Amino acid sequence: MSTLVLLFDLLGTFVFALSGGTLAVRHRLDFFGVLVLSCAAAVSGGIARDVLIGAQPPTALADWRYLATAMLAGVLTFYRHQSIEHMRNPVQVFDAAGLALFAVLGTGKALAFGLSPFAATLLGMITGIGGGIARDLLVARTPVVLQAELYAVAALVGGSVVATAHVAGLPQSPAMVIGALVCFGLRFMAIRHGWHLPAATPPDDQR
Amino acid sequence: MSTLVLLFDLLGTFVFALSGGTLAVRHRLDFFGVLVLSCAAAVSGGIARDVLIGAQPPTALADWRYLATAMLAGVLTFYRHQSIEHMRNPVQVFDAAGLALFAVLGTGKALAFGLSPFAATLLGMITGIGGGIARDLLVARTPVVLQAELYAVAALVGGSVVATAHVAGLPQSPAMVIGALVCFGLRFMAIRHGWHLPAATPPDDQR
Amino acid sequence: MSTLVLLFDLLGTFVFALSGGTLAVRHRLDFFGVLVLSCAAAVSGGIARDVLIGAQPPTALADWRYLATAMLAGVLTFYRHQSIEHMRNPVQVFDAAGLALFAVLGTGKALAFGLSPFAATLLGMITGIGGGIARDLLVARTPVVLQAELYAVAALVGGSVVATAHVAGLPQSPAMVIGALVCFGLRFMAIRHGWHLPAATPPDDQR
């Protein structure tokens, strides 16, 4: 199982890094800026989780494979920007897969560190959405996760499957698979069918 | 005393969350975005403090009552936005109370973790102003605390009362009450009478 | 050696604080805002490093001399803004020196905490560039380090000299001196001759 988890973790890292690299290219950052945004998008969520549960140094810094994967994605984005823009829809699907995986893995790691199911679910969500927030803040725009359709909610639902199984004493591996599938499914349907939460409608003159 | 502290802590959490929710509604974020900004404004300061003193996991994540309180405020803001805008002045007063309480409680917790009075006062300030900074960064604007009248300075003064009493060996509870009243008084007078620090005046062409 | 390191560390703190204070004045922040940006620019990198390696509380908060140095620079910037703007080029040189010193000291501290040479080099870079990122985010602009010539790369190269010497079992002090000189030299030449990395060129309509 552990090798499989690592493999999926690196896959999630890769696709999140693509999203960061693409944004950097659009903002005309230089080669280093593209690498930084790729890495920030890929590892910020996991680093935030590890700092918050006291698991220092964070895995994403201690294990070189995470940043190497993120940088590979950054280099690809820099030199093959056109091709990646063309497969935007596949990237969104991979991104949903990355979100699902990071959410359940993050929840599992927090549970293993003794956090309550409530806190662990939150940390799973932070693992999943942290990268996108860091990526957007670095180019000074409001994080899209705050505006997108069912993004963080899907992460919460996926993580809560893992946390609930933990409370019920059920085995963790199948719970993670189910949680990831539920999260991925929710996010995928939200993209496909434009599902979204109601938006607040302030009077026009107040902003 | 401990129950009273928790009660005031949750009250401070609630009013800070109102400020985050109101900003989110003005930026037309969706329901989830309103909840996130409410939570960010309410708990970021305490989380930063706990990470900086090595008290992981942060209380605001480990104890569900903090986020439940912040989310309640967020839901209220989403569905009752008009009413909350109308009581803006009461909110400012509650916000000053929250600042005062977070500053003295933050200083006290840092002292309890063995930090120096100097560092503890700083951590009290970070506890008090961190939420507002996170809230403003998430919508990509310069934090108002950097521009507002005597906001962080009031937190520093309140925290230094607690730290000074600690150095002098005086009992902590009355020092916290006095520190909170001094901080609240300073902030309240600054709002009321427009007290502010001198602003720098750069030549117009340099920005 | 230790006193010399502290001296250079405080010198780096001072010049980084000048860069933060100058930016704050240009954004017309008040006196407190200038102090905050000075401190944020000077100590954020070191605080991030200490939190990431689990060395809490961070040195920059626990030892009052760091923030006192940063505040002194902030006060100077506030009252002597014109003079500091006039010596912009000397500031850039000092800034390069600060970057070099923070990068090698950060790498050394991470190695002392048992991190791998790979992770330690990254933490050296974070120590060097973290302050500039925090400074720019606080006024809601894209961090210049993401756009500047060979800034973070110079920090990586300097840190890798220290990490390589550590792996080879060579003495640390000369490695730090050489690493700092290499980092400073790279950055200085980049400023002097406009060296930069290639920038990505997205089609105009995609941003």
XYZ file of C-alpha atoms in Angstrom:
621
model
C 0.000 0.000 0.000
C 2.720 2.462 1.037
C 4.354 2.513 -2.412
C 0.966 3.021 -4.014
C 0.227 5.931 -1.681
C 3.590 7.521 -2.494
C 2.898 7.087 -6.189
C -0.504 8.766 -5.977
C 0.934 11.447 -3.699
C 3.571 12.284 -6.307
C 0.922 12.237 -9.036
C -1.129 14.743 -7.049
C 2.013 16.817 -6.527
C 2.659 16.770 -10.274
C -0.769 17.961 -11.363
C -0.980 20.645 -8.689
C 2.448 21.852 -9.826
C 1.136 22.101 -13.403
C -1.593 24.454 -12.194
C 0.997 26.657 -10.457
C 3.332 26.699 -13.447
C 0.536 27.601 -15.828
C -0.499 30.560 -13.677
C 3.130 31.737 -13.462
C 3.528 31.660 -17.243
C 0.342 33.659 -17.663
C 1.782 36.275 -15.291
C 5.042 36.365 -17.319
C 7.252 35.318 -14.427
C 10.790 34.202 -15.248
C 12.024 30.606 -15.189
C 12.632 30.673 -11.443
C 9.242 32.244 -10.775
C 7.610 29.406 -12.706
C 9.468 26.838 -10.587
C 8.523 28.638 -7.363
C 4.843 28.797 -8.246
C 4.882 25.137 -9.284
C 6.438 24.134 -5.968
C 4.206 26.458 -3.931
C 1.057 25.022 -5.511
C 2.267 21.446 -5.042
C 3.626 21.403 -1.496
C 2.153 24.324 0.503
C -0.863 22.329 1.646
C 1.246 19.461 2.952
C 3.721 21.819 4.609
C 0.915 23.720 6.365
C -0.525 20.406 7.594
C 2.826 19.191 8.919
C 3.557 22.469 10.716
C 0.060 22.520 12.239
C 0.308 18.958 13.600
C 3.918 19.448 14.742
C 5.475 16.999 12.253
C 8.601 19.004 11.457
C 10.476 19.019 9.169
C 7.623 18.727 6.642
C 7.779 15.643 4.406
C 7.678 17.795 1.276
C 10.959 19.460 2.285
C 12.663 16.432 3.847
C 11.975 14.036 0.945
C 13.547 15.392 -2.253
C 11.164 13.464 -4.507
C 8.285 15.866 -3.849
C 10.095 19.010 -4.950
C 11.829 17.188 -7.802
C 8.387 16.142 -9.083
C 7.053 19.678 -8.704
C 10.070 21.161 -10.486
C 9.769 18.667 -13.323
C 6.192 19.855 -13.806
C 7.399 23.464 -13.674
C 10.057 22.873 -16.343
C 7.487 21.153 -18.540
C 5.102 24.079 -18.141
C 7.832 26.575 -18.995
C 8.909 24.828 -22.213
C 5.612 23.245 -23.259
C 3.147 25.912 -22.151
C 0.988 25.675 -25.278
C 0.442 21.923 -24.982
C -0.579 22.205 -21.352
C -3.039 25.021 -22.046
C -4.614 22.839 -24.726
C -5.246 20.003 -22.287
C -6.842 22.258 -19.709
C -9.758 19.925 -19.174
C -7.566 16.892 -18.466
C -5.624 19.069 -16.002
C -8.857 19.951 -14.190
C -9.614 16.248 -13.894
C -6.121 15.465 -12.583
C -6.471 18.416 -10.218
C -9.682 16.923 -8.845
C -7.807 13.634 -8.366
C -4.991 15.446 -6.563
C -7.467 17.237 -4.319
C -9.161 13.937 -3.453
C -5.905 12.193 -2.647
C -4.392 15.035 -0.625
C -7.628 15.395 1.385
C -7.785 11.732 2.452
C -4.013 11.369 2.957
C -3.946 14.585 4.994
C -6.824 13.414 7.163
C -5.120 10.044 7.672
C -1.808 11.601 8.690
C -3.496 13.958 11.160
C -5.385 11.024 12.710
C -2.092 9.120 12.999
C -0.686 12.099 14.940
C -3.501 11.798 17.465
C -5.740 14.649 16.374
C -9.495 14.468 16.848
C -11.615 13.382 13.852
C -12.935 16.944 13.621
C -9.471 18.513 13.499
C -8.171 15.776 11.189
C -10.894 16.455 8.625
C -10.006 20.144 8.695
C -6.329 19.326 8.219
C -7.227 17.123 5.262
C -9.038 20.074 3.723
C -6.051 22.356 4.412
C -3.743 19.795 2.763
C -5.983 19.774 -0.291
C -6.648 23.486 -0.724
C -3.487 25.034 0.797
C -1.468 24.779 -2.391
C -4.028 26.619 -4.483
C -4.287 29.387 -1.880
C -0.502 29.906 -1.708
C -0.282 29.854 -5.510
C -2.915 32.571 -5.890
C -1.620 34.760 -3.052
C 1.853 34.806 -4.648
C 0.420 36.538 -7.705
C -1.747 38.763 -5.493
C -5.203 37.545 -6.501
C -8.126 36.311 -4.424
C -7.732 32.504 -4.146
C -10.058 30.846 -6.665
C -10.802 28.140 -4.112
C -12.817 30.800 -2.279
C -14.880 31.355 -5.409
C -14.990 27.955 -7.095
C -17.703 25.342 -7.217
C -17.690 22.826 -4.395
C -13.898 22.699 -4.190
C -13.118 22.753 -0.478
C -16.475 21.219 0.400
C -15.553 18.153 -1.660
C -12.290 17.908 0.316
C -14.203 18.142 3.599
C -16.603 15.380 2.553
C -13.768 13.096 1.433
C -11.837 13.660 4.650
C -14.894 13.109 6.811
C -15.321 9.614 5.302
C -11.837 8.734 6.577
C -12.454 10.338 9.970
C -15.821 8.602 10.385
C -14.297 5.216 9.563
C -11.604 5.913 12.155
C -14.207 6.664 14.836
C -16.169 3.527 13.898
C -13.017 1.409 14.096
C -13.252 0.386 10.428
C -10.081 -0.358 8.415
C -8.419 2.744 7.013
C -7.347 1.739 3.506
C -10.823 1.091 2.065
C -12.099 4.216 3.829
C -9.388 6.255 2.089
C -10.287 4.781 -1.290
C -13.995 5.486 -0.756
C -13.306 8.982 0.618
C -11.107 9.822 -2.359
C -13.712 8.529 -4.816
C -16.476 10.542 -3.144
C -14.368 13.712 -3.141
C -13.310 13.202 -6.758
C -16.871 12.455 -7.818
C -18.284 15.552 -6.132
C -15.638 17.805 -7.628
C -15.940 16.199 -11.061
C -19.724 16.627 -11.103
C -19.348 20.228 -9.936
C -17.036 20.986 -12.888
C -19.181 19.009 -15.346
C -22.552 20.388 -14.353
C -21.544 23.764 -12.961
C -22.732 22.869 -9.460
C -22.031 25.655 -7.045
C -22.953 27.062 -3.675
C -25.208 30.113 -3.428
C -23.262 33.393 -3.620
C -23.940 36.344 -1.378
C -25.501 39.339 -3.116
C -24.482 42.567 -1.418
C -26.078 45.852 -2.528
C -23.932 47.232 -5.358
C -22.738 50.339 -3.580
C -21.135 48.679 -0.572
C -17.991 47.071 -1.834
C -11.868 31.825 35.899
C -11.166 29.298 33.134
C -14.810 29.119 32.017
C -14.985 32.900 31.933
C -11.828 33.064 29.808
C -13.275 30.488 27.389
C -16.487 32.477 27.201
C -14.702 35.734 26.391
C -12.397 33.885 23.978
C -15.408 32.564 22.076
C -17.010 36.023 22.139
C -13.860 37.492 20.608
C -13.872 34.672 18.038
C -17.486 35.490 17.176
C -16.993 39.207 16.571
C -13.788 38.727 14.597
C -15.646 36.177 12.466
C -18.371 38.766 11.790
C -15.720 41.110 10.389
C -14.422 38.380 8.073
C -17.885 37.365 6.911
C -18.868 40.940 6.168
C -15.766 41.463 4.016
C -16.484 38.205 2.153
C -20.053 39.243 1.351
C -18.823 42.604 0.045
C -16.461 40.704 -2.277
C -19.355 38.500 -3.481
C -17.754 35.243 -2.370
C -19.988 32.166 -2.242
C -21.313 30.535 0.923
C -18.117 28.580 1.489
C -15.958 31.643 0.885
C -17.923 33.515 3.541
C -17.324 30.676 6.020
C -13.603 30.551 5.175
C -13.130 34.285 5.651
C -15.084 34.165 8.916
C -12.872 31.356 10.200
C -9.662 32.939 8.895
C -10.418 36.225 10.635
C -11.382 34.479 13.851
C -8.645 31.888 14.350
C -5.560 32.857 12.296
C -4.053 34.937 15.082
C -4.359 32.140 17.619
C -3.057 29.533 15.170
C -0.013 31.691 14.342
C 0.676 32.117 18.051
C 0.406 28.388 18.762
C 2.682 27.452 15.847
C 5.250 30.085 16.881
C 5.415 28.876 20.492
C 5.383 25.209 19.481
C 1.943 24.417 20.943
C 0.739 22.100 18.194
C -1.955 21.247 17.285
C -3.361 24.785 17.685
C -6.259 25.094 20.131
C -8.468 26.653 17.468
C -8.213 23.482 15.360
C -8.190 20.933 18.187
C -11.226 22.357 20.040
C -14.267 22.294 17.755
C -16.024 25.076 19.655
C -13.814 27.781 18.117
C -14.558 26.945 14.499
C -18.211 26.214 15.289
C -18.499 29.700 16.765
C -16.754 31.266 13.767
C -18.979 29.355 11.331
C -22.107 30.389 13.204
C -21.029 33.992 12.746
C -20.336 33.307 9.070
C -23.787 31.807 8.499
C -25.381 34.781 10.260
C -23.428 37.184 8.061
C -24.446 35.322 4.911
C -28.169 35.313 5.677
C -28.432 38.541 7.678
C -25.911 40.715 5.909
C -28.077 43.849 5.964
C -28.634 43.772 9.717
C -24.935 43.360 10.415
C -23.980 46.228 8.133
C -26.472 48.398 9.997
C -24.831 47.703 13.346
C -21.344 48.478 12.088
C -20.533 50.645 15.062
C -21.459 47.971 17.605
C -19.286 45.551 15.603
C -16.323 47.939 15.856
C -16.820 48.047 19.608
C -17.012 44.246 19.848
C -13.953 44.048 17.594
C -12.044 46.278 20.020
C -13.130 43.962 22.838
C -11.949 40.934 20.864
C -8.609 42.579 20.169
C -8.161 43.390 23.851
C -9.002 39.876 24.969
C -6.901 38.087 22.354
C -3.910 40.329 23.134
C -3.906 39.601 26.871
C -4.815 35.911 26.502
C -2.117 35.488 23.843
C 0.486 37.153 26.029
C -0.541 34.970 28.968
C -0.310 31.741 26.963
C 3.130 32.659 25.606
C 4.366 33.414 29.138
C 2.994 30.050 30.283
C 5.084 28.404 27.534
C 8.227 29.984 28.965
C 8.768 32.816 26.510
C 10.405 36.064 27.597
C 8.115 39.008 28.500
C 9.321 40.774 25.329
C 8.484 37.833 23.050
C 5.215 37.155 24.918
C 3.995 40.716 24.328
C 4.766 40.353 20.622
C 2.878 37.059 20.508
C -0.081 38.734 22.207
C -0.069 41.342 19.468
C 0.179 38.639 16.781
C -2.774 36.820 18.363
C -4.796 40.021 18.257
C -3.951 41.283 14.773
C -3.218 38.020 12.904
C -6.832 37.350 12.063
C -7.366 40.715 10.447
C -4.189 40.330 8.382
C -5.156 36.853 7.110
C -8.682 38.091 6.315
C -7.408 40.994 4.217
C -4.689 39.015 2.426
C -7.274 36.436 1.302
C -9.094 39.136 -0.666
C -5.751 40.578 -1.841
C -5.865 43.974 -0.151
C -3.325 45.694 2.090
C -4.251 44.754 5.687
C -6.183 47.612 7.272
C -4.360 46.988 10.539
C -1.308 48.468 8.802
C -3.285 51.624 8.094
C -5.701 51.924 11.003
C -5.608 54.108 14.059
C -3.733 52.702 17.045
C -4.847 49.134 16.376
C -1.758 47.029 16.932
C -0.258 49.570 19.316
C -3.277 49.109 21.607
C -2.639 45.340 21.526
C 1.031 45.863 22.410
C 0.143 48.122 25.354
C -2.444 45.658 26.665
C -0.048 42.724 26.377
C 2.788 44.646 28.027
C 0.620 45.167 31.124
C 0.361 41.365 31.467
C 4.074 40.853 30.773
C 5.101 43.561 33.252
C 2.936 42.048 35.984
C 4.550 38.669 35.249
C 8.051 40.138 35.657
C 7.023 41.888 38.881
C 5.565 38.654 40.273
C 2.060 40.118 40.532
C -1.018 37.879 40.134
C -2.004 37.278 36.502
C -5.799 37.506 36.521
C -6.114 41.160 37.599
C -3.242 42.057 35.260
C -5.178 40.504 32.384
C -8.320 42.419 33.278
C -6.409 45.704 33.522
C -4.453 45.001 30.335
C -7.638 44.220 28.434
C -9.349 47.372 29.712
C -6.353 49.545 28.764
C -6.195 48.009 25.271
C -9.955 48.346 24.786
C -9.912 51.931 26.074
C -7.091 52.973 23.758
C -8.717 51.389 20.720
C -12.158 52.780 21.611
C -10.803 56.313 22.026
C -8.887 55.998 18.745
C -12.130 55.085 16.915
C -14.148 57.738 18.760
C -11.781 60.626 18.389
C -9.934 59.611 15.226
C -6.610 59.277 17.071
C -3.923 58.063 14.756
C -0.205 57.809 14.303
C 1.599 60.196 11.945
C 1.685 58.915 8.365
C 4.724 59.074 6.150
C 4.485 61.556 3.281
C 6.546 60.394 0.334
C 6.968 62.696 -2.690
C 4.091 61.976 -5.057
C 6.151 60.602 -7.891
C 7.899 57.797 -6.017
C 5.242 55.228 -5.438
C 33.093 33.231 15.463
C 29.695 33.310 17.167
C 29.858 37.051 17.903
C 30.882 37.727 14.316
C 27.936 35.661 13.042
C 25.533 37.569 15.303
C 26.992 40.854 14.066
C 26.540 39.938 10.414
C 23.101 38.511 11.169
C 22.029 41.827 12.702
C 23.568 43.721 9.772
C 21.507 41.598 7.371
C 18.443 42.223 9.533
C 19.096 45.969 9.374
C 19.389 46.234 5.594
C 16.405 43.978 4.948
C 14.409 46.171 7.364
C 15.413 49.248 5.350
C 13.894 47.664 2.237
C 10.630 47.009 4.101
C 10.474 50.488 5.594
C 11.101 52.124 2.227
C 8.260 50.176 0.628
C 5.925 51.124 3.504
C 6.685 54.825 3.120
C 5.996 54.639 -0.599
C 2.601 53.100 0.208
C 1.892 55.949 2.692
C 1.480 53.613 5.673
C 1.508 55.219 9.123
C 4.370 55.021 11.617
C 3.276 51.622 12.901
C 2.838 50.271 9.382
C 6.403 51.290 8.579
C 7.672 49.447 11.661
C 5.628 46.339 10.786
C 6.906 46.191 7.218
C 10.466 46.731 8.428
C 10.137 43.862 10.887
C 8.310 41.616 8.411
C 11.022 42.077 5.782
C 13.787 41.502 8.324
C 12.607 38.485 10.297
C 9.978 36.557 8.278
C 12.560 34.383 6.535
C 14.199 33.336 9.799
C 10.840 32.738 11.478
C 9.663 30.549 8.583
C 12.907 28.555 8.794
C 12.608 28.042 12.549
C 8.955 26.946 12.336
C 9.752 24.542 9.475
C 12.630 22.863 11.339
C 10.732 22.801 14.642
C 12.987 25.301 16.449
C 10.278 27.150 18.345
C 10.136 29.845 19.576
C 11.923 31.451 16.594
C 15.190 33.222 17.436
C 13.941 36.457 15.901
C 11.083 36.595 18.424
C 12.955 35.171 21.432
C 16.026 37.439 21.119
C 14.945 41.091 21.369
C 18.003 42.341 19.473
C 16.616 41.248 16.111
C 13.379 43.198 16.335
C 15.118 46.147 17.995
C 17.501 46.308 15.026
C 14.628 46.050 12.564
C 12.656 48.760 14.370
C 15.669 51.062 14.451
C 15.880 50.711 10.682
C 12.126 51.373 10.438
C 12.377 54.571 12.511
C 15.299 55.743 10.386
C 13.310 55.085 7.205
C 10.312 56.985 8.554
C 12.249 60.114 9.537
C 15.036 60.015 6.943
C 13.164 58.652 3.946
C 14.791 61.030 1.454
C 18.344 60.092 2.422
C 17.614 56.386 2.138
C 16.011 56.756 -1.273
C 19.122 58.605 -2.429
C 21.409 55.748 -1.430
C 19.298 53.134 -3.189
C 22.285 51.528 -4.841
C 24.203 51.053 -1.582
C 21.015 49.511 -0.156
C 20.890 47.020 -3.031
C 24.467 46.053 -2.244
C 23.725 45.659 1.460
C 20.611 43.676 0.517
C 22.761 41.299 -1.523
C 25.037 40.939 1.497
C 22.037 40.205 3.725
C 20.734 37.627 1.278
C 24.142 35.912 1.165
C 24.485 35.809 4.932
C 20.926 34.647 5.625
C 21.236 31.897 3.010
C 24.424 30.372 4.467
C 23.384 30.882 8.112
C 19.962 29.365 7.378
C 21.515 26.363 5.665
C 23.919 25.901 8.573
C 21.151 26.033 11.186
C 19.025 23.523 9.272
C 22.009 21.135 9.005
C 22.581 21.523 12.754
C 18.954 20.453 13.286
C 19.624 17.237 11.382
C 17.992 18.023 8.053
C 19.306 16.530 4.829
C 21.684 18.669 2.704
C 18.898 18.997 0.121
C 16.333 20.255 2.638
C 18.927 22.452 4.387
C 19.778 24.252 1.138
C 16.071 24.906 0.563
C 15.707 26.244 4.097
C 18.681 28.538 3.508
C 16.915 29.903 0.445
C 13.674 30.331 2.417
C 15.603 32.209 5.121
C 17.035 34.524 2.481
C 13.956 35.241 0.403
C 11.148 34.843 2.974
C 11.408 38.388 4.238
C 11.045 39.929 0.806
C 8.019 37.744 0.057
C 6.250 38.676 3.311
C 7.049 42.355 2.762
C 5.520 42.361 -0.728
C 2.455 40.290 0.197
C 1.606 42.763 2.985
C 1.157 45.522 0.407
C -0.628 43.093 -1.948
C 1.857 42.979 -4.814
C 3.516 40.027 -6.544
C 6.809 39.389 -4.691
C 9.663 40.939 -6.666
C 11.816 37.930 -5.812
C 9.632 36.001 -8.255
C 10.493 38.516 -10.976
C 14.033 39.644 -10.127
C 17.348 38.645 -11.641
C 19.039 35.633 -10.078
C 17.838 36.460 -6.583
C 16.740 33.144 -5.125
C 19.063 31.187 -7.386
C 22.020 33.017 -5.832
C 20.727 31.996 -2.384
C 20.432 28.358 -3.518
C 23.990 28.343 -4.861
C 25.374 29.906 -1.673
C 23.523 27.438 0.517
C 24.569 24.464 -1.585
C 28.247 25.316 -0.962
C 27.614 24.958 2.777
C 25.607 21.761 2.311
C 28.235 20.224 -0.001
C 31.014 20.968 2.490
C 28.890 19.342 5.203
C 28.486 16.172 3.127
C 32.231 16.111 2.359
C 33.079 16.498 6.045
C 34.904 19.812 5.468
C 34.966 22.489 8.208
C 31.853 24.684 8.238
C 33.206 28.191 8.846
C 35.271 28.539 5.647
C 32.439 26.915 3.686
C 30.064 29.565 5.007
C 32.447 32.361 4.049
C 32.917 30.942 0.544
C 29.180 30.263 0.135
C 28.337 33.813 1.187
C 30.914 35.295 -1.189
C 29.627 33.197 -4.101
C 26.012 34.171 -3.381
C 26.925 37.845 -2.984
C 29.044 37.795 -6.143
C 26.292 36.198 -8.231
C 23.681 38.648 -7.010
C 25.986 41.633 -7.389
C 26.881 40.696 -10.971
C 23.189 40.146 -11.744
C 22.373 43.684 -10.556
C 25.433 45.183 -12.255
C 25.085 43.515 -15.615
C 21.355 42.888 -15.699
C 21.826 39.113 -15.709
C 18.491 37.358 -15.631
C 16.763 34.094 -16.300
C 14.667 33.652 -19.440
C 11.065 34.781 -18.966
C 8.087 32.849 -20.211
C 6.236 34.469 -23.127
C 2.571 33.518 -23.099
C 0.340 34.569 -25.996
C -1.046 38.000 -25.169
C -4.676 37.006 -24.901
C -4.320 34.356 -22.210
C -3.600 36.253 -19.030
